[in-house]
mmCIF file of C-alpha atoms in Angstrom:
data_model
loop_
_atom_site.group_PDB
_atom_site.id
_atom_site.type_symbol
_atom_site.label_atom_id
_atom_site.label_comp_id
_atom_site.label_asym_id
_atom_site.label_seq_id
_atom_site.Cartn_x
_atom_site.Cartn_y
_atom_site.Cartn_z
ATOM 1 C CA PRO A 1 2.024 -31.499 -33.611
ATOM 2 C CA ASP A 2 -0.650 -32.760 -31.127
ATOM 3 C CA ASP A 3 -2.125 -29.358 -29.938
ATOM 4 C CA LEU A 4 -2.758 -28.423 -33.478
ATOM 5 C CA VAL A 5 -4.569 -31.804 -34.245
ATOM 6 C CA GLN A 6 -7.055 -30.901 -30.994
ATOM 7 C CA GLU A 7 -7.695 -27.390 -32.418
ATOM 8 C CA ALA A 8 -8.881 -28.732 -35.604
ATOM 9 C CA ASN A 9 -10.789 -31.318 -34.411
ATOM 10 C CA SER A 10 -12.412 -28.513 -31.819
ATOM 11 C CA ILE A 11 -13.034 -26.337 -34.972
ATOM 12 C CA SER A 12 -14.625 -29.085 -36.727
ATOM 13 C CA THR A 13 -16.420 -30.374 -34.087
ATOM 14 C CA SER A 14 -18.238 -26.776 -33.304
ATOM 15 C CA THR A 15 -18.758 -25.938 -36.884
ATOM 16 C CA GLN A 16 -20.803 -29.189 -37.624
ATOM 17 C CA LYS A 17 -23.102 -28.042 -34.913
ATOM 18 C CA GLY A 18 -23.631 -24.900 -37.057
ATOM 19 C CA GLU A 19 -21.487 -22.359 -35.743
ATOM 20 C CA ILE A 20 -19.119 -20.024 -37.976
ATOM 21 C CA ILE A 21 -15.925 -19.903 -36.030
ATOM 22 C CA GLU A 22 -13.084 -17.608 -36.237
ATOM 23 C CA ALA A 23 -9.844 -18.203 -34.704
ATOM 24 C CA GLU A 24 -5.918 -17.007 -34.819
ATOM 25 C CA THR A 25 -3.496 -19.652 -34.473
ATOM 26 C CA TYR A 26 0.016 -20.739 -36.068
ATOM 27 C CA ARG A 27 0.291 -23.257 -39.083
ATOM 28 C CA LYS A 28 3.397 -24.548 -40.435
ATOM 29 C CA THR A 29 4.166 -24.904 -44.212
ATOM 30 C CA LYS A 30 5.627 -27.548 -46.349
ATOM 31 C CA SER A 31 8.804 -25.775 -46.002
ATOM 32 C CA GLY A 32 9.082 -25.783 -42.632
ATOM 33 C CA ASP A 33 7.786 -22.155 -42.323
ATOM 34 C CA LEU A 34 5.646 -21.032 -39.481
ATOM 35 C CA LYS A 35 2.921 -18.773 -40.615
ATOM 36 C CA ARG A 36 0.185 -16.937 -38.118
ATOM 37 C CA VAL A 37 -2.883 -17.560 -39.750
ATOM 38 C CA LYS A 38 -6.820 -16.682 -38.997
ATOM 39 C CA ILE A 39 -9.049 -19.637 -39.520
ATOM 40 C CA PHE A 40 -12.775 -19.482 -40.450
ATOM 41 C CA GLY A 41 -15.071 -22.433 -39.751
ATOM 42 C CA VAL A 42 -18.157 -22.204 -41.876
ATOM 43 C CA PRO A 43 -20.853 -24.667 -42.120
ATOM 44 C CA VAL A 44 -22.361 -25.654 -45.878
ATOM 45 C CA LYS A 45 -26.152 -25.884 -45.923
ATOM 46 C CA ILE A 46 -28.517 -26.897 -48.591
ATOM 47 C CA ASP A 47 -32.187 -26.595 -48.228
ATOM 48 C CA GLY A 48 -31.292 -25.791 -44.369
ATOM 49 C CA HIS A 49 -29.431 -29.149 -43.748
ATOM 50 C CA GLN A 50 -25.711 -28.919 -42.894
ATOM 51 C CA VAL A 51 -23.999 -31.395 -46.050
ATOM 52 C CA GLY A 52 -20.304 -30.174 -45.336
ATOM 53 C CA ILE A 53 -17.717 -27.458 -44.171
ATOM 54 C CA TYR A 54 -15.650 -24.725 -45.108
ATOM 55 C CA GLY A 55 -12.244 -24.543 -43.445
ATOM 56 C CA ILE A 56 -10.735 -21.114 -44.746
ATOM 57 C CA TYR A 57 -7.107 -19.956 -43.966
ATOM 58 C CA LEU A 58 -6.017 -16.286 -44.295
ATOM 59 C CA ASP A 59 -2.111 -15.952 -43.902
ATOM 60 C CA ILE A 60 -1.864 -12.831 -41.734
ATOM 61 C CA SER A 61 1.591 -13.241 -40.484
ATOM 62 C CA GLN A 62 2.827 -9.866 -42.431
ATOM 63 C CA LEU A 63 -0.109 -7.650 -40.760
ATOM 64 C CA GLN A 64 0.845 -9.297 -37.213
ATOM 65 C CA ASN A 65 4.545 -7.993 -37.617
ATOM 66 C CA ALA A 66 3.411 -5.188 -38.553
ATOM 67 C CA GLN A 67 1.032 -4.513 -35.819
ATOM 68 C CA ASP A 68 3.608 -5.879 -33.311
ATOM 69 C CA SER A 69 6.020 -3.412 -34.537
ATOM 70 C CA LEU A 70 3.607 -0.547 -34.068
ATOM 71 C CA LEU A 71 2.600 -1.621 -30.769
ATOM 72 C CA GLU A 72 6.393 -1.784 -29.769
ATOM 73 C CA GLU A 73 6.891 1.890 -31.810
ATOM 74 C CA LYS A 74 3.378 2.943 -29.398
ATOM 75 C CA GLU A 75 4.903 1.309 -26.182
ATOM 76 C CA LYS A 76 8.384 3.130 -27.168
ATOM 77 C CA PHE A 77 6.923 6.600 -27.537
ATOM 78 C CA SER A 78 4.583 6.174 -24.470
ATOM 79 C CA VAL A 79 7.826 5.796 -22.277
ATOM 80 C CA MET A 80 9.467 8.499 -24.259
ATOM 81 C CA LEU A 81 6.614 10.979 -23.275
ATOM 82 C CA SER A 82 6.341 9.846 -19.706
ATOM 83 C CA SER A 83 10.092 10.565 -19.013
ATOM 84 C CA ILE A 84 9.825 14.350 -20.676
ATOM 85 C CA GLY A 85 9.675 16.669 -17.688
ATOM 86 C CA ASP A 86 7.796 19.391 -19.835
ATOM 87 C CA GLY A 87 3.822 19.125 -20.181
ATOM 88 C CA VAL A 88 2.884 17.637 -23.865
ATOM 89 C CA ILE A 89 -0.479 17.481 -25.351
ATOM 90 C CA ALA A 90 -1.511 16.736 -29.245
ATOM 91 C CA THR A 91 -4.477 17.860 -30.394
ATOM 92 C CA SER A 92 -6.729 17.200 -33.783
ATOM 93 C CA LEU A 93 -7.248 20.458 -36.265
ATOM 94 C CA ASP A 94 -10.314 21.213 -34.637
ATOM 95 C CA GLY A 95 -8.898 21.567 -31.250
ATOM 96 C CA LYS A 96 -9.912 18.297 -29.945
ATOM 97 C CA VAL A 97 -7.236 16.843 -27.187
ATOM 98 C CA ILE A 98 -5.877 13.851 -28.549
ATOM 99 C CA LEU A 99 -3.137 12.862 -26.279
ATOM 100 C CA LEU A 100 -1.623 14.394 -22.722
ATOM 101 C CA ASN A 101 1.625 12.856 -21.499
ATOM 102 C CA LYS A 102 2.471 12.298 -17.803
ATOM 103 C CA ALA A 103 3.753 15.617 -16.689
ATOM 104 C CA ALA A 104 0.416 17.653 -18.405
ATOM 105 C CA GLN A 105 -1.945 15.121 -16.763
ATOM 106 C CA GLU A 106 -0.279 16.781 -13.515
ATOM 107 C CA LEU A 107 0.048 20.444 -14.034
ATOM 108 C CA THR A 108 -3.705 20.873 -15.864
ATOM 109 C CA GLY A 109 -5.458 18.311 -13.488
ATOM 110 C CA TRP A 110 -6.532 16.217 -16.604
ATOM 111 C CA THR A 111 -5.950 12.694 -17.107
ATOM 112 C CA GLN A 112 -5.665 11.009 -20.687
ATOM 113 C CA GLU A 113 -9.317 9.373 -19.946
ATOM 114 C CA GLU A 114 -11.420 12.651 -18.657
ATOM 115 C CA ALA A 115 -9.473 14.642 -21.545
ATOM 116 C CA GLU A 116 -9.644 12.589 -24.750
ATOM 117 C CA GLY A 117 -11.954 14.293 -27.069
ATOM 118 C CA GLU A 118 -12.459 17.372 -25.248
ATOM 119 C CA ASN A 119 -12.069 21.142 -26.687
ATOM 120 C CA ILE A 120 -8.280 22.568 -25.908
ATOM 121 C CA GLN A 121 -9.749 25.570 -23.922
ATOM 122 C CA LYS A 122 -11.097 23.397 -21.393
ATOM 123 C CA VAL A 123 -7.857 21.063 -20.547
ATOM 124 C CA PHE A 124 -5.525 24.038 -21.334
ATOM 125 C CA ASN A 125 -6.930 27.261 -19.564
ATOM 126 C CA ALA A 126 -4.214 29.570 -20.505
ATOM 127 C CA THR A 127 -4.348 33.211 -21.119
ATOM 128 C CA ASP A 128 -1.324 35.204 -22.188
ATOM 129 C CA GLU A 129 -0.369 39.127 -20.942
ATOM 130 C CA MET A 130 -3.181 40.657 -22.522
ATOM 131 C CA ASN A 131 -6.209 38.017 -20.734
ATOM 132 C CA ILE A 132 -6.854 36.281 -24.662
ATOM 133 C CA GLU A 133 -7.259 32.822 -24.820
ATOM 134 C CA ALA A 134 -4.031 31.544 -25.370
ATOM 135 C CA SER A 135 -4.730 27.869 -26.527
ATOM 136 C CA ASN A 136 -7.109 28.230 -29.025
ATOM 137 C CA ASN A 137 -4.759 31.188 -30.677
ATOM 138 C CA VAL A 138 -1.962 28.430 -30.226
ATOM 139 C CA ILE A 139 -4.115 26.186 -32.697
ATOM 140 C CA GLN A 140 -4.713 28.811 -35.650
ATOM 141 C CA LYS A 141 -1.438 30.571 -35.110
ATOM 142 C CA VAL A 142 0.088 26.914 -36.004
ATOM 143 C CA ILE A 143 -2.470 26.346 -38.861
ATOM 144 C CA SER A 144 -2.088 29.831 -40.314
ATOM 145 C CA THR A 145 1.682 29.957 -40.253
ATOM 146 C CA ASP A 146 2.828 26.348 -40.736
ATOM 147 C CA GLY A 147 5.594 26.718 -38.695
ATOM 148 C CA ILE A 148 6.903 26.226 -35.064
ATOM 149 C CA LEU A 149 6.051 29.110 -32.573
ATOM 150 C CA HIS A 150 7.445 30.226 -29.398
ATOM 151 C CA PHE A 151 5.703 32.342 -26.510
ATOM 152 C CA SER A 152 6.912 35.117 -24.387
ATOM 153 C CA GLY A 153 6.759 33.489 -21.230
ATOM 154 C CA LYS A 154 4.036 35.780 -20.042
ATOM 155 C CA THR A 155 1.359 33.150 -19.996
ATOM 156 C CA THR A 156 -1.045 32.080 -17.144
ATOM 157 C CA MET A 157 -2.588 28.879 -17.214
ATOM 158 C CA ILE A 158 -5.262 27.987 -14.462
ATOM 159 C CA SER A 159 -5.305 23.978 -13.347
ATOM 160 C CA ARG A 160 -8.499 22.016 -12.975
ATOM 161 C CA GLU A 161 -8.602 22.455 -8.955
ATOM 162 C CA GLY A 162 -7.862 26.207 -9.745
ATOM 163 C CA LYS A 163 -4.414 26.667 -9.295
ATOM 164 C CA GLU A 164 -2.880 29.648 -11.105
ATOM 165 C CA LEU A 165 0.442 28.621 -12.985
ATOM 166 C CA GLN A 166 2.964 30.883 -14.995
ATOM 167 C CA ILE A 167 4.025 28.906 -18.088
ATOM 168 C CA GLU A 168 6.552 28.748 -21.421
ATOM 169 C CA ASP A 169 5.053 27.327 -24.311
ATOM 170 C CA SER A 170 5.546 26.500 -27.589
ATOM 171 C CA ALA A 171 3.752 24.550 -30.219
ATOM 172 C CA ALA A 172 4.293 23.011 -33.609
ATOM 173 C CA PRO A 173 2.210 21.368 -36.391
ATOM 174 C CA ILE A 174 1.477 17.459 -36.264
ATOM 175 C CA ARG A 175 2.308 15.998 -40.492
ATOM 176 C CA ASP A 176 1.382 12.650 -41.913
ATOM 177 C CA LYS A 177 3.671 10.983 -44.069
ATOM 178 C CA ASP A 178 2.763 13.065 -47.252
ATOM 179 C CA GLY A 179 3.702 17.027 -44.803
ATOM 180 C CA ASN A 180 -0.041 17.739 -44.540
ATOM 181 C CA ILE A 181 -1.001 19.113 -40.911
ATOM 182 C CA LYS A 182 -3.080 16.899 -38.904
ATOM 183 C CA GLY A 183 -3.052 18.602 -35.560
ATOM 184 C CA VAL A 184 -1.147 20.534 -33.358
ATOM 185 C CA ILE A 185 1.406 19.377 -30.174
ATOM 186 C CA ILE A 186 1.734 21.950 -27.145
ATOM 187 C CA VAL A 187 4.969 21.786 -25.105
ATOM 188 C CA PHE A 188 4.394 23.770 -22.218
ATOM 189 C CA ARG A 189 6.595 23.931 -18.343
ATOM 190 C CA ASP A 190 5.621 25.737 -14.842
ATOM 191 C CA ILE A 191 8.129 28.642 -14.645
ATOM 192 C CA THR A 192 6.362 30.041 -11.427
ATOM 193 C CA GLN A 193 8.755 28.968 -9.189
ATOM 194 C CA LYS A 194 11.624 30.900 -11.789
ATOM 195 C CA LYS A 195 9.447 33.820 -11.802
ATOM 196 C CA LEU A 196 9.264 34.601 -8.172
ATOM 197 C CA ILE A 197 13.276 34.226 -7.839
ATOM 198 C CA GLU A 198 13.397 36.426 -11.059
ATOM 199 C CA GLU A 199 11.278 38.940 -8.819
ATOM 200 C CA GLU A 200 13.083 38.747 -5.564
ATOM 201 C CA LEU A 201 16.242 38.721 -7.561
ATOM 202 C CA GLN A 202 15.186 42.161 -9.233
ATOM 203 C CA LYS A 203 14.066 43.479 -5.868
ATOM 204 C CA GLY A 204 17.941 43.043 -4.312
ATOM 205 C CA ALA A 205 18.833 44.475 -7.469
ATOM 206 C CA LYS A 206 16.866 47.610 -6.943
ATOM 207 C CA LEU A 207 17.834 47.631 -3.079
ATOM 208 C CA GLU A 208 21.481 47.118 -3.491
ATOM 209 C CA SER A 209 21.032 50.494 -5.885
ATOM 210 C CA VAL A 210 18.919 52.203 -3.543
ATOM 211 C CA GLY A 211 21.756 51.518 -0.566
ATOM 212 C CA LEU A 212 24.511 52.994 -3.407
ATOM 213 C CA LEU A 213 22.709 55.788 -3.959
ATOM 214 C CA ALA A 214 21.998 56.584 -0.755
ATOM 215 C CA GLY A 215 25.579 55.628 0.406
ATOM 216 C CA GLY A 216 26.637 58.496 -2.462
ATOM 217 C CA ILE A 217 24.590 61.082 -0.849
ATOM 218 C CA ALA A 218 25.542 60.206 2.951
ATOM 219 C CA HIS A 219 28.974 60.296 1.675
ATOM 220 C CA ASP A 220 28.551 64.200 -0.357
ATOM 221 C CA PHE A 221 26.453 65.133 2.478
ATOM 222 C CA ASN A 222 29.474 64.498 5.065
ATOM 223 C CA ASN A 223 31.784 65.982 2.740
ATOM 224 C CA ILE A 224 29.439 68.517 2.784
ATOM 225 C CA LEU A 225 28.933 68.784 6.892
ATOM 226 C CA THR A 226 32.432 68.742 7.307
ATOM 227 C CA SER A 227 33.458 72.122 5.542
ATOM 228 C CA ILE A 228 30.481 73.458 7.217
ATOM 229 C CA MET A 229 31.743 72.407 10.760
ATOM 230 C CA GLY A 230 35.644 73.040 9.782
#
């Protein structure tokens, strides 16, 4: 095709000027297959004088297809993470943040760009009911137990803005294809409102019990008073 002729002439002209050229393009084989190739144009010099050009073609079709598939999978994974209502944080084995989904960014107050590479305790500032740093314990426990951990729901997290949230969280190991642990993933949700509702329901239940007790005492007292008056 004409555009390939123009492309080849452009590479040839630049290489004749002594420049090393690298470009990605397509070439059609004799059998009609279309190949994705990387072209290198390299000037050939003898005694400092250019006497020719090396044209090197590298077939990168399979590599490009693999990269395209990987990119497609990453996009699907990114969309899936964004649609999850729970916060998701992925860390390396040494507790460095690798990834936060949209919900985790909103709950912690950290963006992906700001959090990436930071220590998990700084981003996921959480303590358990004994006021012990939960985030560091999560990483250590997952690595030591080599399994999924579920926590009691008595964890408190303080966001970057200083907002205190009651959360439920769990953690699991991230494994490579050989089953080796390469990191930890933490999933958590804000249950602050849920806790408040539960507390109000408990208060209501207590008041109802007190009311029944008061009603029973009043009834008994009324019986006693009726007897006395009689």
